[in-house]
Amino acid sequence: EDLVGILHADSILPLTPASGMCNFLSSANSPLSISFLEAKNVAAEIAVQLCESVAKKLEGKVMGTFTTVTSTVKQALQEALVQILQPQRRVDVLRDVMDAQRHRRPYVVTFCGVNGVGKSTNLAKISFWLIENGFSVLIAACDTFRAGAVEQLRTHTRRLNALHPPESHGGRTMVQLYEKGYGKDAAGIAMEAISYARNQGFDVVLVDTAGRMQDNAPLMTALAKLIAVNAPDLVLFVGEALVGNEAVDQLVKFNKALADHSMAQTPRLIDGIVLTKFDTIDDKVGAAISMTYITSKPIVFVGTGQTYCDLRSLNAKAVVAALMKA
């Protein structure tokens, strides 16, 4: 019997089967429908999977009125969403940097993603955040393709040094750019930068890479090589909060391409996500849900504006509250 049809009965009824709940969630009667989630930028396939997951969780529960069912479904969905946004593997960058310090080596982060999502800008924001926490940063300019990429990083480095001059840190240079120009092997530059950072006592190396489309085999092979050869501590995928389905597709295909083009027996994949332009999406926060759901990888940072200070950790409950807002 279809669940939508029995919700108007006053008698208390068991909430079964799960398919009935799916019908309810996808119906016009439900304020938490699949179309509602899709309108908030949750990828279509993931919206369906979420509703099925909630339906299974509620199967067999005893319900009363329509209001009771709606309230129960809403609470179950909220709990499921918060759980998705807090994956088992949590990335604590500051803790991991300090651990690398104890082993007398730099902590290495590689940034990757498609063209135009703000990799270099958010790398600079993370540099600022690390410096504010007392760590010195070497930026490795490994985007040797895009015209102006090195100059952009040079500008960021100059500005960061102006905000944190050596005299404010006991004469210590807190940020420096390692660059070898254009047309060179990115994996080799990253390796040299890491060696230089170790010799010069830098705490962190942030490796900027060229933007590339996930279906560009030569560039994906080059990225897989860079990651395999240099074994960074953290591989961050930078994606836009605006794009929803497209961001999920990019992330899935990046992971697949890294696996397909890796030379290693156990391929190194994406460890975490930086979600940019988070301040521009209002309550359409579905990309955050979609990307963590599909990969089980945490969103490590969100970009929330144009200045170096506009970087935040993800507040899972706030994101879910925005998503559930009618």
CSV table of C-alpha atoms in Angstrom, one decimal:
chain,number,residue,atom,x,y,z
A,1,GLU,CA,0.0,0.0,0.0
A,2,ASP,CA,1.4,3.4,-0.9
A,3,LEU,CA,2.4,5.4,2.2
A,4,VAL,CA,1.1,8.7,0.9
A,5,GLY,CA,-2.4,7.3,0.8
A,6,ILE,CA,-2.4,6.2,4.5
A,7,LEU,CA,-0.9,9.3,6.0
A,8,HIS,CA,-4.3,10.9,6.3
A,9,ALA,CA,-5.6,8.2,8.7
A,10,ASP,CA,-5.7,9.1,12.3
A,11,SER,CA,-4.7,5.7,13.5
A,12,ILE,CA,-1.1,4.9,14.3
A,13,LEU,CA,0.5,2.8,11.6
A,14,PRO,CA,3.9,1.2,11.1
A,15,LEU,CA,6.1,3.1,8.6
A,16,THR,CA,6.6,0.4,6.0
A,17,PRO,CA,7.8,-0.5,3.5
A,18,ALA,CA,10.9,1.6,2.6
A,19,SER,CA,9.6,2.0,-1.0
A,20,GLY,CA,6.5,3.7,0.4
A,21,MET,CA,8.7,6.3,2.2
A,22,CYS,CA,10.6,6.9,-1.0
A,23,ASN,CA,7.3,7.6,-2.7
A,24,PHE,CA,6.4,10.0,0.1
A,25,LEU,CA,9.8,11.7,-0.1
A,26,SER,CA,9.5,12.1,-3.9
A,27,SER,CA,5.9,13.3,-3.8
A,28,ALA,CA,4.5,16.8,-3.9
A,29,ASN,CA,3.1,16.3,-0.4
A,30,SER,CA,6.6,16.1,1.0
A,31,PRO,CA,8.5,19.3,2.0
A,32,LEU,CA,11.7,17.1,1.9
A,33,SER,CA,11.3,15.8,-1.6
A,34,ILE,CA,14.0,14.7,-4.0
A,35,SER,CA,13.2,17.8,-6.0
A,36,PHE,CA,13.6,20.0,-2.9
A,37,LEU,CA,17.2,18.5,-2.3
A,38,GLU,CA,18.0,19.0,-6.0
A,39,ALA,CA,16.9,22.6,-5.8
A,40,LYS,CA,19.5,23.0,-3.0
A,41,ASN,CA,22.2,21.8,-5.4
A,42,VAL,CA,22.4,18.2,-4.2
A,43,ALA,CA,23.3,16.0,-7.1
A,44,ALA,CA,20.3,14.2,-8.5
A,45,GLU,CA,21.6,10.6,-8.0
A,46,ILE,CA,22.7,11.5,-4.4
A,47,ALA,CA,19.3,13.0,-3.6
A,48,VAL,CA,17.7,9.7,-4.5
A,49,GLN,CA,20.2,7.7,-2.5
A,50,LEU,CA,19.8,10.0,0.5
A,51,CYS,CA,16.0,9.5,0.5
A,52,GLU,CA,16.4,5.8,0.2
A,53,SER,CA,18.8,5.8,3.1
A,54,VAL,CA,16.4,7.7,5.3
A,55,ALA,CA,13.5,5.5,4.2
A,56,LYS,CA,15.4,2.3,5.3
A,57,LYS,CA,16.4,4.0,8.6
A,58,LEU,CA,12.7,4.7,9.4
A,59,GLU,CA,11.3,1.4,8.1
A,60,GLY,CA,9.2,-0.3,10.8
A,61,LYS,CA,8.9,2.9,13.0
A,62,VAL,CA,5.4,3.6,14.3
A,63,MET,CA,3.9,6.9,13.2
A,64,GLY,CA,0.7,8.9,13.6
A,65,THR,CA,-0.4,12.0,11.8
A,66,PHE,CA,1.1,13.6,8.6
A,67,THR,CA,2.8,16.2,10.9
A,68,THR,CA,4.4,13.5,13.0
A,69,VAL,CA,5.7,11.7,9.9
A,70,THR,CA,7.1,14.9,8.4
A,71,SER,CA,8.8,15.9,11.6
A,72,THR,CA,10.3,12.4,12.0
A,73,VAL,CA,11.5,12.3,8.4
A,74,LYS,CA,13.0,15.8,8.7
A,75,GLN,CA,14.9,14.8,11.9
A,76,ALA,CA,16.2,11.6,10.3
A,77,LEU,CA,17.3,13.5,7.2
A,78,GLN,CA,19.1,16.1,9.3
A,79,GLU,CA,20.9,13.4,11.2
A,80,ALA,CA,21.9,11.6,8.0
A,81,LEU,CA,23.2,14.9,6.5
A,82,VAL,CA,25.3,15.8,9.5
A,83,GLN,CA,26.8,12.3,9.5
A,84,ILE,CA,27.7,12.7,5.9
A,85,LEU,CA,29.5,16.0,6.5
A,86,GLN,CA,31.5,14.5,9.3
A,87,PRO,CA,33.2,11.5,7.7
A,88,GLN,CA,35.3,9.1,9.7
A,89,ARG,CA,38.6,10.4,8.5
A,90,ARG,CA,39.0,13.9,9.9
A,91,VAL,CA,41.9,16.1,8.6
A,92,ASP,CA,43.6,18.2,11.3
A,93,VAL,CA,46.2,20.2,9.4
A,94,LEU,CA,47.7,22.0,12.4
A,95,ARG,CA,48.1,18.8,14.4
A,96,ASP,CA,49.7,17.0,11.3
A,97,VAL,CA,52.1,19.9,10.7
A,98,MET,CA,53.3,19.8,14.3
A,99,ASP,CA,53.7,16.0,13.9
A,100,ALA,CA,55.9,16.6,10.8
A,101,GLN,CA,57.9,19.2,12.7
A,102,ARG,CA,58.7,16.5,15.3
A,103,HIS,CA,60.1,14.4,12.5
A,104,ARG,CA,62.2,17.3,11.2
A,105,ARG,CA,60.5,17.4,7.8
A,106,PRO,CA,58.1,19.8,6.0
A,107,TYR,CA,54.4,18.9,5.8
A,108,VAL,CA,53.4,18.8,2.1
A,109,VAL,CA,50.0,19.7,0.6
A,110,THR,CA,49.2,19.3,-3.1
A,111,PHE,CA,46.3,21.3,-4.6
A,112,CYS,CA,44.5,20.0,-7.7
A,113,GLY,CA,41.3,20.7,-9.6
A,114,VAL,CA,39.9,21.9,-12.8
A,115,ASN,CA,40.6,25.3,-14.4
A,116,GLY,CA,39.3,28.5,-12.8
A,117,VAL,CA,38.1,27.3,-9.4
A,118,GLY,CA,40.4,29.4,-7.4
A,119,LYS,CA,43.3,27.0,-6.5
A,120,SER,CA,46.0,29.6,-6.3
A,121,THR,CA,43.8,32.1,-4.4
A,122,ASN,CA,42.8,29.5,-1.8
A,123,LEU,CA,46.3,28.2,-1.5
A,124,ALA,CA,47.3,31.8,-0.6
A,125,LYS,CA,44.5,31.9,2.0
A,126,ILE,CA,45.7,28.7,3.5
A,127,SER,CA,49.3,30.1,3.5
A,128,PHE,CA,48.0,33.1,5.5
A,129,TRP,CA,46.2,30.8,8.0
A,130,LEU,CA,49.3,28.7,8.5
A,131,ILE,CA,51.5,31.8,9.0
A,132,GLU,CA,48.9,33.2,11.5
A,133,ASN,CA,49.4,29.9,13.4
A,134,GLY,CA,53.2,30.4,13.5
A,135,PHE,CA,54.2,28.1,10.6
A,136,SER,CA,56.5,29.1,7.8
A,137,VAL,CA,55.4,28.2,4.2
A,138,LEU,CA,57.2,27.5,1.0
A,139,ILE,CA,54.9,27.8,-2.0
A,140,ALA,CA,55.9,25.5,-4.9
A,141,ALA,CA,54.9,27.0,-8.3
A,142,CYS,CA,54.2,23.7,-10.2
A,143,ASP,CA,51.6,25.2,-12.6
A,144,THR,CA,54.1,25.4,-15.5
A,145,PHE,CA,51.3,25.7,-18.2
A,146,ARG,CA,49.1,28.6,-17.5
A,147,ALA,CA,50.5,32.0,-18.5
A,148,GLY,CA,50.6,34.2,-15.4
A,149,ALA,CA,50.4,31.4,-12.9
A,150,VAL,CA,53.8,32.0,-11.5
A,151,GLU,CA,53.3,35.8,-11.4
A,152,GLN,CA,50.0,35.3,-9.6
A,153,LEU,CA,51.8,33.3,-6.8
A,154,ARG,CA,54.6,35.9,-6.8
A,155,THR,CA,52.1,38.6,-6.1
A,156,HIS,CA,50.4,36.6,-3.3
A,157,THR,CA,53.9,35.9,-1.8
A,158,ARG,CA,54.7,39.6,-1.8
A,159,ARG,CA,51.4,40.5,-0.2
A,160,LEU,CA,51.7,37.8,2.5
A,161,ASN,CA,55.3,38.9,3.3
A,162,ALA,CA,54.0,42.5,3.7
A,163,LEU,CA,51.4,41.3,6.2
A,164,HIS,CA,53.9,39.1,8.0
A,165,PRO,CA,57.3,40.7,7.5
A,166,PRO,CA,60.4,38.9,8.9
A,167,GLU,CA,60.9,41.6,11.5
A,168,SER,CA,57.6,40.5,13.1
A,169,HIS,CA,58.9,36.9,13.3
A,170,GLY,CA,62.4,37.4,14.8
A,171,GLY,CA,63.9,37.8,11.3
A,172,ARG,CA,62.4,34.6,10.0
A,173,THR,CA,60.9,34.7,6.5
A,174,MET,CA,57.4,33.2,6.9
A,175,VAL,CA,56.6,32.7,3.2
A,176,GLN,CA,58.7,32.2,0.1
A,177,LEU,CA,58.0,31.2,-3.5
A,178,TYR,CA,59.9,28.3,-5.1
A,179,GLU,CA,59.6,28.7,-8.9
A,180,LYS,CA,61.5,27.5,-12.0
A,181,GLY,CA,59.4,29.2,-14.7
A,182,TYR,CA,57.3,27.6,-17.4
A,183,GLY,CA,57.4,24.5,-19.5
A,184,LYS,CA,59.3,22.4,-16.9
A,185,ASP,CA,58.4,19.1,-15.3
A,186,ALA,CA,56.0,19.8,-12.4
A,187,ALA,CA,56.9,16.7,-10.5
A,188,GLY,CA,60.6,17.6,-10.6
A,189,ILE,CA,59.9,21.1,-9.4
A,190,ALA,CA,57.8,19.8,-6.5
A,191,MET,CA,60.6,17.4,-5.5
A,192,GLU,CA,63.2,20.2,-5.6
A,193,ALA,CA,60.9,22.5,-3.5
A,194,ILE,CA,60.4,19.8,-0.9
A,195,SER,CA,64.1,19.2,-0.6
A,196,TYR,CA,64.8,23.0,-0.4
A,197,ALA,CA,62.1,23.3,2.3
A,198,ARG,CA,63.7,20.6,4.3
A,199,ASN,CA,67.2,22.2,4.0
A,200,GLN,CA,65.9,25.7,4.8
A,201,GLY,CA,63.7,24.6,7.7
A,202,PHE,CA,60.3,25.5,6.3
A,203,ASP,CA,57.4,24.0,8.1
A,204,VAL,CA,55.0,23.5,5.2
A,205,VAL,CA,55.2,23.1,1.4
A,206,LEU,CA,52.1,24.1,-0.6
A,207,VAL,CA,52.2,22.7,-4.1
A,208,ASP,CA,50.2,24.6,-6.7
A,209,THR,CA,49.4,22.5,-9.8
A,210,ALA,CA,47.9,23.4,-13.2
A,211,GLY,CA,44.2,23.3,-13.6
A,212,ARG,CA,43.1,20.4,-15.8
A,213,MET,CA,40.0,18.8,-17.0
A,214,GLN,CA,39.3,15.4,-15.6
A,215,ASP,CA,39.2,13.8,-19.0
A,216,ASN,CA,42.6,15.2,-20.2
A,217,ALA,CA,44.7,12.0,-20.0
A,218,PRO,CA,48.2,13.5,-20.5
A,219,LEU,CA,47.6,16.1,-17.7
A,220,MET,CA,46.0,13.6,-15.4
A,221,THR,CA,49.0,11.3,-15.9
A,222,ALA,CA,51.3,14.2,-15.0
A,223,LEU,CA,49.3,14.9,-11.8
A,224,ALA,CA,49.4,11.2,-10.8
A,225,LYS,CA,53.1,11.2,-11.4
A,226,LEU,CA,53.6,14.3,-9.2
A,227,ILE,CA,51.6,12.8,-6.4
A,228,ALA,CA,53.3,9.3,-6.7
A,229,VAL,CA,56.8,10.7,-6.8
A,230,ASN,CA,56.5,13.3,-4.0
A,231,ALA,CA,54.1,11.4,-1.7
A,232,PRO,CA,52.4,14.6,-0.2
A,233,ASP,CA,50.9,14.3,3.2
A,234,LEU,CA,47.6,15.8,1.9
A,235,VAL,CA,46.0,16.0,-1.5
A,236,LEU,CA,43.3,18.6,-1.7
A,237,PHE,CA,40.7,18.8,-4.5
A,238,VAL,CA,39.6,22.4,-5.0
A,239,GLY,CA,36.0,22.7,-6.3
A,240,GLU,CA,33.3,25.4,-6.5
A,241,ALA,CA,30.3,25.3,-4.1
A,242,LEU,CA,28.2,26.7,-7.0
A,243,VAL,CA,28.2,23.8,-9.4
A,244,GLY,CA,26.5,20.9,-7.6
A,245,ASN,CA,26.3,17.9,-10.0
A,246,GLU,CA,29.3,19.1,-12.0
A,247,ALA,CA,31.6,19.3,-8.9
A,248,VAL,CA,30.7,15.7,-8.0
A,249,ASP,CA,31.5,14.6,-11.6
A,250,GLN,CA,34.8,16.4,-11.5
A,251,LEU,CA,35.8,14.9,-8.2
A,252,VAL,CA,34.8,11.3,-9.1
A,253,LYS,CA,36.6,11.5,-12.4
A,254,PHE,CA,39.7,13.1,-10.8
A,255,ASN,CA,39.9,10.2,-8.4
A,256,LYS,CA,39.3,7.6,-11.2
A,257,ALA,CA,42.0,9.3,-13.4
A,258,LEU,CA,44.5,9.4,-10.5
A,259,ALA,CA,43.9,5.7,-10.0
A,260,ASP,CA,44.0,4.8,-13.7
A,261,HIS,CA,47.2,6.9,-14.4
A,262,SER,CA,49.1,6.1,-11.2
A,263,MET,CA,52.3,4.1,-11.4
A,264,ALA,CA,51.8,2.9,-7.8
A,265,GLN,CA,50.2,-0.5,-6.9
A,266,THR,CA,48.1,1.3,-4.4
A,267,PRO,CA,47.1,4.6,-6.1
A,268,ARG,CA,47.1,7.8,-4.1
A,269,LEU,CA,43.7,9.6,-4.4
A,270,ILE,CA,42.1,12.8,-3.1
A,271,ASP,CA,42.3,13.1,0.7
A,272,GLY,CA,40.1,16.2,1.3
A,273,ILE,CA,38.2,19.0,-0.3
A,274,VAL,CA,38.4,22.8,-0.4
A,275,LEU,CA,35.1,24.3,-1.4
A,276,THR,CA,35.4,27.8,-2.9
A,277,LYS,CA,32.8,30.6,-3.3
A,278,PHE,CA,30.8,29.3,-0.3
A,279,ASP,CA,29.7,32.8,0.5
A,280,THR,CA,27.8,33.2,-2.9
A,281,ILE,CA,25.4,30.2,-2.6
A,282,ASP,CA,23.0,31.2,0.2
A,283,ASP,CA,21.1,28.0,1.1
A,284,LYS,CA,22.1,26.1,-2.0
A,285,VAL,CA,24.7,24.1,-0.1
A,286,GLY,CA,24.1,20.8,-1.8
A,287,ALA,CA,27.6,20.5,-3.4
A,288,ALA,CA,29.1,20.0,0.1
A,289,ILE,CA,26.7,17.1,0.7
A,290,SER,CA,27.2,15.6,-2.7
A,291,MET,CA,31.0,15.7,-2.6
A,292,THR,CA,31.4,14.2,0.8
A,293,TYR,CA,28.7,11.6,0.3
A,294,ILE,CA,30.2,10.3,-2.9
A,295,THR,CA,33.9,10.2,-1.7
A,296,SER,CA,33.6,9.9,2.1
A,297,LYS,CA,36.3,12.6,2.2
A,298,PRO,CA,36.1,15.6,4.5
A,299,ILE,CA,35.7,19.2,3.4
A,300,VAL,CA,38.8,20.6,5.0
A,301,PHE,CA,38.2,24.3,4.2
A,302,VAL,CA,35.6,26.5,2.7
A,303,GLY,CA,36.4,29.8,1.0
A,304,THR,CA,34.0,32.6,2.0
A,305,GLY,CA,35.2,35.8,0.3
A,306,GLN,CA,38.0,37.6,-1.5
A,307,THR,CA,40.5,38.4,1.4
A,308,TYR,CA,43.1,36.1,3.0
A,309,CYS,CA,41.0,36.0,6.1
A,310,ASP,CA,38.0,34.5,4.2
A,311,LEU,CA,38.7,30.9,5.0
A,312,ARG,CA,36.7,28.7,7.3
A,313,SER,CA,36.3,25.1,8.5
A,314,LEU,CA,33.0,23.6,7.6
A,315,ASN,CA,30.2,23.9,10.2
A,316,ALA,CA,28.2,20.7,9.4
A,317,LYS,CA,25.1,21.7,11.5
A,318,ALA,CA,25.0,25.2,9.9
A,319,VAL,CA,25.2,23.7,6.4
A,320,VAL,CA,22.4,21.2,7.2
A,321,ALA,CA,20.3,24.0,8.7
A,322,ALA,CA,20.7,26.0,5.5
A,323,LEU,CA,19.9,23.0,3.3
A,324,MET,CA,16.7,22.2,5.3
A,325,LYS,CA,15.5,25.8,5.1
A,326,ALA,CA,12.3,26.0,3.0
